[in-house]
Amino acid sequence: MPHPIISEFDIIFSGGGSTACVVAGRLATLDPSLTILILEGGQHILNQAAHVRPYKFTSHLVPTSTTMTFNVGNPSPRLNGRAPIVPCAHCVGGGSSVNAMCYTRGPASDFDDWGAEGWESKNLIPLMKKLETYQVQPDRLTHGYGGPIKVSSGGCKLVVSEEFIHVGTTYHKRQYAEDTDDLETCNTYSPWAKYIDGTTGRRSDAAHHYVYNQAHNANLQIWVGKRVKRVIFQDKRAVGVEFTSDPVSCPDADQSSSIVKASKLVVISAGAFGSPAILERSGIGAEAILKRCNIKQLVNLPGVGENYQDHNLVFTPYFAAEGTVTMDPLYLGEESDVVVQKNLAQWKIDGKSLIAQNSSDAKIKWRPDDDELKAMGSAFQPRWKEFFQDRPDKPVALFSLCAGSAGFSRILPRSNYIAANYFTLYPVSTGSVHIKLDENGQEGIDFNAGFLDDPSDIVPLIFGYKKLREVIRRMSSYRGEVPIGHPDFPQGSAAVCGETTGPVDLNAPDIIYTAEDDDAIDRYIRDRVQTTWHSLGTCAMKPRADQGVIDARLNVYGVTNLKVADMSIAPINVGTNTYWTALLIGEKAAMIIADELGIECRSSWKSPQSRL
């Protein structure tokens, strides 16, 4: 039965992404009498195949997807005049419901670097353990074994990933470790775990495991298809929000505004794009931004929308030998194909098969050795010395192999592919996200991604192209480069790409690149580098004088009863896929809010039994 309509709640969440689900779910469990509302612009994902079947994550990235918002940035000369497009989730559960389910945890020192009281790693490690059930290995000291989010190796192992690790530990001369997500180990080849339940084979997302499993609690409500316009204040106390029907999720719905009241707290949780926009529409931000949008300023907070950060990603495709098991029969096929149906039947029985895969079984959190550092040239040296040299737990980039054409599946013909996947973890460049009005008075975004603005940021990506090409062409499944996905090298160059009959010898010499070849790689990176879907930083948890937006208790400066809780609060970047950080922020936010409400917060909280 539908829950009764309530016009006032204790707590309202403006946005229903990963972090909001964690906070709302924890608070509802700790005190079921709390009335909690989540307002989400997208739609429900409860038990929907596109969300619970892991292999289908690529379906959310098609241009017609309604589970993503495609944020178009301003053209950048650093990207050869290209306008970057950065998708963010538009559904209940946010990124946890649509992401590639890659389980990584950054170095614990990332949180010490934030410099926010109470957010030091020693205070967060218990929460890191609390949120997960680590199914990969038992008895790992930094992992958890009773939390709501399941982490496993997926539904089947991909042999090509074992080849990748073999070449990495021989040719690339790095060590092997079973677990490089222990909060300190890096520069070591390892398996890559996934946010996939090893028992059911389903995606392990925040929506199902924090809020949908509390459908019995009428005091926890999720209203979908609702776009929060602004926070309502009495003086400078947040007392509610104004919202409309979301024009994407509900294009035919009445677009008139409604108001719902919050007696205790409003939490903005709309992500790195949505949260600063809500603040600016509420009169909180830089004077010049608000003035051009005809918004009366309530609080001068110029850090709102600044400090945008991401990780910089490149996919590079290769041909794979006939018979190599990859995800391409699923990525490039139809639901009715025999291969898809066979895998689906197995998955429904025991949660196994390629259905419970994301194509990536191996990775290295890479740091250059002395020879590699020298080969990278002078442009990266200042950044290395300033940030990485004396921090051995900080990887420069993450290198991995995809067993399939995931990043190119919409433009390549049916065949067998593997792909290099490499992204920088601590790029220097930052951007900004602000609201603006077009010539017709309609709201849009003024988005500067900042990708590659700092000259040092492109260097690891150029090196990553070269090194991963050497690794992959020594793998037994390698059958050449897919020319459309590689640099356009000059005719006659030793680097020219194409199909081949097999791999080179493990001890073969590396390709020697000329200055013209390096120019081609530089152009290629600038043409191809993209988001890693890890947007953060636009409502930074920093001192107000340092362009901060919130304090360490998540309170927005200059007002009361208003907090922000999502990836926008990260003051600096993190060396990880950010779903983990979003979950962690949610766990910490739940503790902060419970403490302020006088609710006992048990550290041994376990997920309530599913009532789906």
XYZ file of C-alpha atoms in Angstrom:
612
model
C 0.000 0.000 0.000
C 1.236 3.555 -0.688
C 2.348 5.548 2.323
C 0.194 8.537 3.382
C 1.199 11.952 2.068
C 2.949 14.021 4.726
C 3.481 17.782 4.411
C 6.177 18.019 7.076
C 9.069 15.680 7.883
C 11.786 15.709 10.494
C 14.546 15.453 7.885
C 14.471 16.098 4.146
C 17.176 14.882 1.750
C 17.432 16.918 -1.437
C 18.696 14.180 -3.735
C 18.521 10.401 -3.414
C 22.011 9.276 -4.413
C 24.405 6.867 -2.725
C 25.216 9.032 0.294
C 21.617 10.072 0.926
C 20.499 6.426 0.931
C 23.174 5.548 3.486
C 22.317 8.414 5.839
C 18.556 8.038 5.545
C 18.712 4.272 5.959
C 20.962 4.413 9.001
C 18.869 7.089 10.726
C 15.594 5.273 9.989
C 17.005 2.113 11.554
C 18.390 3.884 14.613
C 15.106 5.710 15.246
C 12.139 4.364 13.228
C 9.972 7.179 14.598
C 11.925 9.791 12.634
C 9.999 11.001 9.606
C 12.432 11.135 6.695
C 11.841 12.201 3.101
C 14.145 11.630 0.146
C 13.350 13.790 -2.885
C 14.923 12.294 -6.022
C 14.742 13.680 -9.553
C 15.122 10.271 -11.178
C 13.016 7.163 -10.899
C 13.002 4.007 -8.756
C 15.324 1.131 -9.603
C 13.840 -1.541 -7.310
C 14.706 -4.986 -8.711
C 15.016 -3.605 -12.245
C 17.211 -5.727 -14.520
C 19.178 -2.759 -15.883
C 20.329 -2.014 -12.352
C 20.641 -5.344 -10.532
C 22.285 -7.303 -13.374
C 25.895 -6.138 -13.262
C 26.799 -6.570 -16.944
C 24.147 -4.052 -17.972
C 25.969 -1.046 -16.491
C 27.005 0.126 -19.968
C 23.330 0.596 -20.923
C 23.153 3.671 -18.705
C 25.760 5.517 -20.765
C 23.879 5.564 -24.075
C 22.889 9.096 -25.139
C 19.170 8.337 -24.736
C 19.556 7.149 -21.128
C 17.178 8.696 -18.580
C 19.111 7.244 -15.627
C 21.947 9.688 -16.289
C 22.219 13.449 -16.618
C 24.797 14.388 -19.257
C 26.517 17.577 -18.147
C 28.152 19.332 -21.082
C 31.214 21.360 -20.229
C 32.589 24.450 -21.910
C 34.953 23.799 -24.841
C 38.576 23.706 -23.743
C 41.751 24.405 -25.713
C 43.452 21.742 -23.555
C 41.062 19.233 -25.126
C 41.683 20.510 -28.665
C 38.528 22.618 -28.492
C 36.352 19.730 -27.364
C 33.453 20.152 -24.901
C 33.703 17.374 -22.291
C 30.555 15.513 -21.309
C 30.323 14.305 -17.720
C 27.408 12.002 -16.858
C 26.056 11.753 -13.339
C 23.368 9.432 -12.027
C 19.691 10.331 -12.198
C 17.900 7.621 -10.221
C 17.425 6.347 -6.676
C 20.786 5.183 -5.336
C 22.704 7.559 -7.571
C 26.023 6.309 -8.881
C 25.750 3.084 -6.878
C 22.846 2.055 -9.130
C 24.553 2.667 -12.475
C 28.332 2.583 -11.977
C 30.823 -0.074 -13.096
C 30.944 -1.565 -9.576
C 34.747 -1.323 -9.314
C 35.788 -1.830 -5.703
C 38.812 0.203 -4.769
C 39.759 1.831 -1.511
C 42.292 4.632 -1.504
C 45.077 5.166 1.007
C 43.881 5.953 4.510
C 46.102 9.028 4.421
C 43.719 10.663 1.933
C 41.394 11.496 4.810
C 44.188 12.753 7.038
C 45.055 15.115 4.181
C 41.535 16.574 4.312
C 42.461 18.317 7.563
C 38.899 18.170 8.925
C 38.366 17.400 12.593
C 36.725 14.030 13.112
C 37.451 12.885 9.550
C 40.932 11.541 10.254
C 41.544 7.989 9.052
C 41.685 6.603 12.602
C 38.078 7.726 13.050
C 36.911 6.472 9.657
C 38.466 3.000 9.486
C 35.771 1.517 11.780
C 33.156 2.934 9.390
C 35.009 1.505 6.369
C 34.640 -1.905 7.960
C 31.078 -1.270 9.121
C 29.692 -0.625 5.651
C 30.898 -3.800 3.891
C 30.743 -7.569 3.822
C 34.038 -8.543 2.194
C 33.453 -11.906 0.494
C 36.807 -12.101 -1.298
C 38.984 -13.336 1.560
C 38.405 -13.968 5.266
C 40.209 -12.377 8.177
C 41.586 -9.255 6.491
C 42.227 -6.722 9.237
C 41.021 -3.608 7.439
C 37.946 -5.171 5.846
C 34.464 -5.648 7.250
C 32.366 -8.803 7.322
C 28.921 -7.778 8.545
C 27.926 -4.694 6.601
C 25.168 -4.067 4.051
C 27.386 -3.681 0.963
C 28.692 -6.945 -0.485
C 32.117 -7.129 -2.148
C 33.182 -10.179 -4.168
C 35.232 -11.357 -7.136
C 32.121 -11.438 -9.312
C 30.359 -14.292 -11.034
C 33.287 -15.776 -12.959
C 36.993 -15.204 -13.549
C 38.308 -13.850 -16.833
C 41.456 -15.544 -18.118
C 42.655 -12.410 -19.912
C 42.996 -10.699 -16.560
C 45.295 -13.477 -15.399
C 47.390 -12.875 -18.533
C 47.511 -9.185 -17.679
C 48.798 -9.920 -14.189
C 51.354 -12.442 -15.528
C 52.849 -9.934 -17.951
C 52.706 -7.230 -15.310
C 54.692 -9.251 -12.813
C 57.272 -10.405 -15.377
C 57.762 -7.834 -18.124
C 56.644 -4.840 -16.004
C 58.586 -6.196 -13.009
C 56.042 -5.421 -10.302
C 55.021 -7.597 -7.379
C 51.699 -9.416 -6.949
C 49.333 -9.116 -3.981
C 45.896 -10.594 -3.357
C 44.627 -7.380 -1.756
C 45.738 -3.876 -2.667
C 42.666 -2.326 -1.072
C 44.067 -2.586 2.449
C 44.374 1.227 2.699
C 48.133 1.355 2.057
C 49.437 -1.099 -0.585
C 50.019 0.150 -4.111
C 52.315 -0.312 -7.129
C 51.413 -4.008 -7.097
C 49.361 -6.076 -9.540
C 46.275 -7.608 -7.985
C 42.802 -8.973 -8.666
C 40.066 -6.351 -8.805
C 37.066 -6.949 -6.557
C 33.570 -5.717 -7.314
C 30.455 -4.361 -5.650
C 28.637 -7.554 -6.623
C 27.058 -9.946 -4.142
C 29.005 -13.203 -4.470
C 25.929 -15.210 -3.457
C 23.206 -13.654 -5.601
C 25.315 -12.144 -8.390
C 23.410 -8.854 -8.056
C 24.807 -5.342 -7.970
C 25.407 -4.204 -4.394
C 23.993 -0.676 -4.396
C 23.006 1.755 -1.689
C 19.349 1.886 -2.719
C 18.570 -1.797 -2.168
C 20.786 -2.260 0.877
C 19.994 0.882 2.878
C 16.484 2.079 1.974
C 14.510 -0.383 -0.158
C 14.966 -3.017 2.540
C 13.043 -0.729 4.893
C 9.853 -0.566 2.868
C 7.987 -1.588 6.023
C 8.819 1.775 7.642
C 6.137 4.270 6.625
C 8.200 7.081 8.141
C 10.922 6.682 5.494
C 9.568 7.925 2.179
C 11.097 8.361 -1.265
C 9.373 10.694 -3.679
C 10.751 10.161 -7.173
C 10.557 12.462 -10.167
C 10.985 15.504 -7.911
C 13.530 18.209 -8.672
C 14.502 20.369 -5.706
C 14.583 24.020 -6.744
C 15.734 25.641 -3.537
C 15.855 25.519 0.232
C 13.230 27.530 2.122
C 14.521 29.688 4.994
C 12.998 31.569 7.892
C 15.598 34.217 8.563
C 18.635 31.985 7.988
C 17.209 28.742 9.337
C 16.390 26.030 6.775
C 12.770 24.978 7.266
C 11.933 23.127 4.064
C 12.409 22.875 0.315
C 10.606 23.928 -2.826
C 10.389 21.320 -5.586
C 8.797 20.629 -8.947
C 8.271 17.569 -11.104
C 11.515 16.607 -12.808
C 11.268 17.546 -16.512
C 13.254 14.478 -17.635
C 11.630 11.837 -15.440
C 8.151 13.374 -15.683
C 8.018 15.421 -18.922
C 4.216 15.528 -18.983
C 3.709 16.360 -15.313
C 2.562 19.678 -13.895
C 5.670 21.852 -13.405
C 4.190 24.020 -10.671
C 6.135 24.238 -7.416
C 5.335 22.578 -4.110
C 6.818 23.069 -0.665
C 7.491 20.459 1.980
C 8.628 21.430 5.472
C 11.478 20.036 7.591
C 11.192 20.406 11.360
C 14.738 19.340 12.229
C 17.084 19.370 9.229
C 17.516 19.754 5.487
C 20.341 17.773 3.890
C 21.447 18.662 0.372
C 22.667 15.473 -1.279
C 22.426 16.035 -5.021
C 26.064 15.428 -5.944
C 28.879 17.559 -7.304
C 26.608 19.132 -9.927
C 23.264 19.238 -8.148
C 24.268 20.359 -4.658
C 25.988 23.643 -5.605
C 23.092 24.399 -7.955
C 20.557 24.026 -5.136
C 22.655 26.272 -2.893
C 22.950 28.932 -5.597
C 19.222 28.828 -6.349
C 18.715 29.277 -2.595
C 20.784 32.477 -2.556
C 23.977 30.925 -1.193
C 27.054 31.512 -3.316
C 29.190 34.129 -5.006
C 27.563 37.510 -5.563
C 28.440 37.696 -9.269
C 26.977 34.230 -9.998
C 23.723 34.985 -8.194
C 23.365 38.455 -9.673
C 23.568 37.230 -13.254
C 20.780 34.744 -12.438
C 18.613 37.390 -10.726
C 18.819 35.634 -7.371
C 18.883 37.629 -4.149
C 21.932 36.711 -2.090
C 21.297 35.247 1.348
C 24.867 34.244 2.206
C 28.080 35.278 0.474
C 29.826 31.955 -0.011
C 32.101 32.203 -3.079
C 33.378 28.615 -2.717
C 30.039 27.191 -3.857
C 30.558 25.453 -7.208
C 34.314 25.942 -7.194
C 36.987 23.242 -6.672
C 35.428 20.796 -9.178
C 37.619 17.697 -9.465
C 37.529 14.331 -11.225
C 39.893 11.599 -12.389
C 41.080 11.667 -16.014
C 40.365 8.452 -17.942
C 41.375 6.969 -21.308
C 40.131 3.693 -22.863
C 42.252 2.136 -25.613
C 40.880 -0.926 -27.507
C 42.732 -3.972 -28.851
C 41.712 -7.027 -30.858
C 41.512 -10.278 -28.878
C 42.162 -13.777 -30.202
C 39.218 -15.846 -31.380
C 37.910 -17.878 -28.484
C 39.014 -15.379 -25.825
C 36.271 -15.061 -23.236
C 35.248 -11.405 -23.038
C 32.084 -9.474 -22.280
C 31.510 -8.543 -25.912
C 28.872 -11.198 -26.651
C 26.823 -9.453 -23.935
C 27.866 -5.853 -24.686
C 27.410 -6.139 -28.445
C 24.608 -8.701 -28.552
C 20.880 -8.620 -28.020
C 19.018 -9.871 -24.961
C 17.645 -12.743 -27.050
C 21.082 -13.991 -28.178
C 21.893 -17.567 -27.209
C 25.046 -16.550 -25.317
C 23.168 -13.940 -23.279
C 20.347 -16.344 -22.486
C 22.746 -19.109 -21.445
C 24.564 -16.786 -19.054
C 21.307 -15.387 -17.735
C 19.925 -18.851 -17.010
C 23.051 -19.725 -15.018
C 22.911 -16.411 -13.120
C 19.316 -17.016 -12.076
C 20.314 -20.389 -10.614
C 23.436 -19.499 -8.630
C 24.413 -15.867 -9.281
C 27.360 -16.907 -11.461
C 28.309 -16.377 -15.150
C 29.228 -13.276 -17.155
C 25.990 -11.613 -16.018
C 27.756 -10.974 -12.687
C 30.800 -9.353 -14.300
C 31.958 -5.828 -15.092
C 34.838 -6.925 -17.409
C 37.667 -5.814 -15.087
C 39.364 -8.467 -12.957
C 42.864 -7.019 -12.566
C 44.530 -3.713 -11.787
C 47.634 -1.971 -10.552
C 47.649 1.245 -8.548
C 50.752 2.434 -10.347
C 53.705 4.528 -9.224
C 56.651 5.059 -11.579
C 60.027 3.567 -10.775
C 63.186 5.602 -11.381
C 63.473 4.597 -15.047
C 59.814 5.319 -15.710
C 60.008 8.645 -13.936
C 62.962 9.615 -16.116
C 61.096 8.539 -19.245
C 58.145 10.742 -18.266
C 60.288 13.853 -18.710
C 60.610 17.127 -16.874
C 56.977 18.281 -16.958
C 55.968 15.809 -14.246
C 58.976 16.213 -11.968
C 57.704 19.147 -9.837
C 54.403 17.378 -9.173
C 56.211 14.154 -8.296
C 58.524 15.862 -5.824
C 55.812 18.019 -4.265
C 53.120 15.361 -3.816
C 54.126 11.762 -4.566
C 57.803 11.281 -3.774
C 57.489 11.073 0.010
C 54.036 9.457 0.032
C 54.625 5.835 -1.000
C 50.966 4.947 -0.466
C 49.799 7.394 -3.152
C 49.481 5.892 -6.653
C 49.816 8.204 -9.638
C 47.318 6.318 -11.773
C 45.265 3.162 -11.920
C 46.037 0.811 -14.842
C 43.683 -2.045 -15.671
C 42.421 -4.330 -18.418
C 38.845 -4.573 -19.634
C 37.786 -7.912 -21.116
C 35.559 -6.304 -23.708
C 34.867 -3.114 -25.602
C 32.901 -1.338 -22.842
C 34.085 2.150 -23.704
C 33.621 1.595 -27.452
C 30.729 -0.858 -27.568
C 28.483 1.513 -29.528
C 30.925 2.156 -32.399
C 32.775 -1.131 -32.970
C 31.528 -4.056 -35.081
C 30.839 -7.372 -33.386
C 34.119 -9.070 -32.601
C 36.323 -9.886 -29.619
C 38.076 -6.989 -27.898
C 40.106 -6.144 -24.845
C 40.882 -2.618 -23.709
C 43.450 -0.741 -21.678
C 41.853 1.435 -19.029
C 43.998 4.063 -17.314
C 43.147 7.066 -15.193
C 45.031 9.510 -13.017
C 44.102 9.603 -9.340
C 45.394 12.970 -8.142
C 45.345 15.367 -11.103
C 46.220 18.954 -10.263
C 43.637 20.689 -12.439
C 40.356 21.898 -10.993
C 37.237 23.367 -12.532
C 33.900 24.852 -11.516
C 30.144 24.268 -11.805
C 27.632 27.123 -11.598
C 24.100 27.868 -12.692
C 23.467 30.318 -15.528
C 20.545 31.602 -17.572
C 20.384 31.304 -21.349
C 18.995 33.990 -23.649
C 15.461 32.677 -23.019
C 15.856 32.829 -19.255
C 16.111 29.046 -18.912
C 18.543 27.652 -16.368
C 21.621 25.782 -17.557
C 25.087 25.098 -16.227
C 28.338 26.949 -16.654
C 30.722 24.014 -16.322
C 34.493 24.200 -16.672
C 35.832 20.669 -16.211
C 39.450 21.831 -16.042
C 40.695 18.571 -17.584
C 44.447 18.766 -18.400
C 44.660 22.463 -17.559
C 47.806 21.774 -15.554
C 50.647 20.603 -17.844
C 51.627 17.793 -15.481
C 48.252 16.033 -15.744
C 48.694 14.686 -19.273
C 52.118 13.132 -18.629
C 50.974 9.964 -16.771
C 48.303 9.388 -19.418
C 50.851 9.522 -22.240
C 53.051 7.128 -20.299
C 50.034 4.940 -19.528
C 49.258 4.573 -23.228
C 52.803 3.425 -23.970
C 53.263 1.112 -20.988
C 49.890 -0.592 -21.270
C 50.415 -1.107 -24.985
C 53.643 -2.942 -24.144
C 51.913 -5.054 -21.507
C 48.944 -5.953 -23.714
C 50.967 -6.826 -26.835
C 52.781 -9.455 -24.733
C 49.528 -11.140 -23.674
C 48.698 -14.392 -25.459
C 45.200 -13.141 -26.351
C 46.524 -10.006 -28.114
C 45.800 -9.733 -31.848
C 46.666 -6.116 -32.554
C 45.402 -2.586 -32.035
C 42.002 -1.285 -33.128
C 43.208 1.663 -35.260
C 40.124 3.843 -34.677
C 40.852 3.828 -30.959
C 44.577 4.664 -31.117
C 46.729 7.653 -32.073
C 47.061 8.447 -35.768
C 50.781 7.775 -36.085
C 52.693 8.999 -39.183
C 52.967 6.553 -42.045
C 56.111 4.470 -41.719
C 56.332 4.877 -37.938
C 57.226 1.821 -35.863
C 54.186 2.712 -33.735
C 51.584 2.373 -36.507
C 48.606 0.320 -35.316
C 46.719 -2.577 -36.834
C 45.748 -6.235 -36.552
C 48.390 -8.912 -36.096
C 48.584 -12.681 -35.818
C 49.787 -12.881 -32.232
C 51.732 -11.346 -29.360
C 55.378 -10.331 -29.319
C 57.859 -12.204 -27.161
C 57.939 -11.316 -23.497
C 61.515 -10.086 -23.941
C 60.907 -8.173 -27.168
C 62.184 -4.588 -27.264
C 59.713 -1.801 -26.520
C 58.378 0.332 -29.340
C 60.561 3.384 -29.892
C 58.477 6.516 -30.347
C 59.746 9.494 -32.340
C 58.960 13.126 -31.522
C 56.243 12.987 -34.192
C 54.811 9.871 -32.566
C 54.750 11.638 -29.196
C 52.868 14.523 -30.782
C 50.309 12.044 -32.111
C 49.851 10.535 -28.640
C 49.468 14.010 -27.119
C 46.730 14.854 -29.629
C 45.084 11.482 -29.021
C 44.949 11.946 -25.251
C 43.497 15.436 -25.582
C 40.910 14.135 -28.051
C 39.937 11.115 -25.951
C 40.464 11.859 -22.248
C 37.181 11.794 -20.376
C 35.571 11.749 -16.990
C 35.913 8.704 -14.751
C 32.433 9.602 -13.380
C 34.139 10.640 -10.129
C 33.016 14.269 -9.826
C 33.620 15.875 -6.436
C 34.658 18.936 -4.459
C 32.119 21.641 -5.336
C 30.820 22.155 -1.768
C 34.169 21.664 -0.098
C 34.576 20.870 3.584
C 37.191 23.541 4.267
C 37.532 26.712 6.333
C 35.239 29.423 5.050
C 38.225 31.710 4.445
C 39.696 29.043 2.148
C 36.597 28.966 -0.090
C 34.991 26.321 2.061
C 31.242 25.701 1.927
C 30.667 23.443 4.938
C 32.368 22.783 8.263
C 33.481 19.403 9.620
C 29.951 18.780 10.950
C 28.641 19.256 7.379
C 26.905 22.552 8.249
C 26.640 25.120 5.475
C 28.361 28.321 6.570
C 26.119 31.272 7.369
C 22.852 29.374 7.923
C 21.447 26.808 10.366
C 19.673 23.451 10.001
C 21.264 22.895 6.580
C 23.935 20.299 5.785
C 25.528 18.869 2.651
C 26.379 15.165 2.437
C 27.683 13.705 -0.834
C 30.890 13.668 -2.890
C 30.724 17.430 -3.338
C 32.105 17.873 0.202
C 35.516 16.296 -0.523
C 38.028 19.149 -0.203
C 40.709 17.384 -2.266
C 40.830 14.331 -4.483
C 40.878 10.715 -3.335
C 42.857 7.843 -4.850
C 39.915 5.534 -5.446
C 36.722 4.908 -7.366
C 34.471 7.277 -5.477
C 31.473 5.035 -4.683
C 33.455 3.830 -1.666
C 34.044 7.406 -0.513
C 30.364 8.280 -1.002
C 29.358 5.352 1.219
C 31.903 6.387 3.831
C 30.682 9.988 3.840
C 27.184 8.625 4.367
C 28.218 6.527 7.345
C 30.010 9.477 8.940
C 27.133 11.850 8.196
C 24.682 9.454 9.837
C 26.810 9.445 12.997
C 27.037 13.233 13.039
C 23.295 13.725 12.585
C 22.380 10.986 15.073
C 24.668 12.601 17.628
C 23.075 16.003 17.126
C 19.596 14.500 17.446
C 20.567 12.666 20.614
C 20.162 9.211 19.034
C 22.452 6.412 20.166
C 24.579 5.291 17.211
C 25.703 1.694 17.497
C 29.019 0.920 15.816
C 27.987 -2.693 15.166
C 24.928 -1.797 13.078
C 23.974 -4.516 10.629
C 21.728 -4.336 7.609
C 18.085 -5.085 8.404
C 16.636 -8.205 6.826
C 15.510 -7.603 3.289
C 11.763 -7.357 2.822
C 11.816 -7.068 -0.936
